[in-house]
């Protein structure tokens, strides 16, 4: 399966969205802090990012891990750097 690519902010938002729609999370009213993804060398599956140190996730580690596994299978972190000299690209 070919992964779609997202920038760090969009990837963080996607993981956050999926975590906070889980029944257990909604039911308990927990707000889990989702860290920014960190670029890494592609692993054996081809995923080039990871996330560590979720805040307020005690007791929900399995749920977070399941979401992370699913998102890592679907998306890679964009490695394209923006041209700071010309933000308009013209």
XYZ file of C-alpha atoms in Angstrom:
90
model
C 0.000 0.000 0.000
C 1.302 3.431 -0.933
C 1.175 5.889 1.934
C -0.219 9.391 1.587
C 2.020 12.212 2.789
C 1.148 14.850 5.377
C 3.142 17.615 6.997
C 3.820 17.415 10.751
C 0.868 19.584 11.794
C -1.659 17.685 9.675
C -0.305 14.337 10.855
C -0.554 15.464 14.482
C -4.138 16.621 13.874
C -5.099 13.299 12.271
C -3.759 11.257 15.199
C -5.475 13.637 17.646
C -8.787 13.383 15.770
C -8.721 9.595 15.719
C -7.762 9.258 19.385
C -10.451 11.654 20.561
C -13.230 9.907 18.659
C -12.580 6.539 20.361
C -15.504 5.432 22.515
C -13.363 4.864 25.636
C -11.741 8.288 25.380
C -15.024 10.102 24.756
C -16.787 8.193 27.521
C -14.126 9.068 30.103
C -13.841 12.685 28.914
C -10.056 12.412 28.720
C -8.001 14.926 26.747
C -4.805 13.248 25.558
C -1.969 15.491 24.427
C -0.660 14.330 21.057
C 2.998 15.175 20.340
C 4.365 16.292 16.995
C 5.607 13.461 14.781
C 9.358 12.987 14.584
C 11.058 12.103 11.315
C 13.058 8.862 11.354
C 14.662 6.545 8.821
C 11.951 4.372 7.255
C 11.301 1.268 9.343
C 10.698 -2.251 7.979
C 7.153 -1.254 6.965
C 8.339 1.919 5.202
C 6.962 4.393 7.752
C 9.273 7.397 8.226
C 7.938 8.897 11.463
C 7.162 8.135 15.085
C 5.448 9.789 18.049
C 6.494 9.490 21.679
C 5.384 10.896 25.027
C 1.631 11.251 24.743
C 0.343 13.364 27.630
C -2.443 12.229 29.984
C -2.601 8.795 28.313
C -2.211 6.596 31.410
C -4.636 3.722 31.093
C -5.196 4.398 27.391
C -1.829 3.243 26.053
C -3.365 0.358 24.096
C -5.896 2.687 22.444
C -3.181 5.179 21.515
C -0.967 2.398 20.148
C -3.789 1.056 17.959
C -4.466 4.502 16.485
C -0.759 5.113 15.958
C -0.363 1.761 14.181
C -3.272 2.544 11.834
C -2.095 6.081 11.008
C 1.518 4.932 10.503
C 0.234 2.388 7.960
C -1.628 5.108 6.023
C 0.653 8.152 6.134
C 4.264 9.206 5.867
C 5.673 12.481 7.125
C 6.400 14.976 4.374
C 10.122 15.614 4.027
C 9.811 18.582 1.682
C 11.227 21.752 3.186
C 9.494 25.020 2.395
C 11.556 27.680 0.675
C 11.832 30.327 3.380
C 13.332 32.835 0.944
C 10.173 32.969 -1.160
C 7.016 31.780 0.637
C 4.852 32.551 -2.435
C 6.801 30.272 -4.791
C 6.953 32.745 -7.656
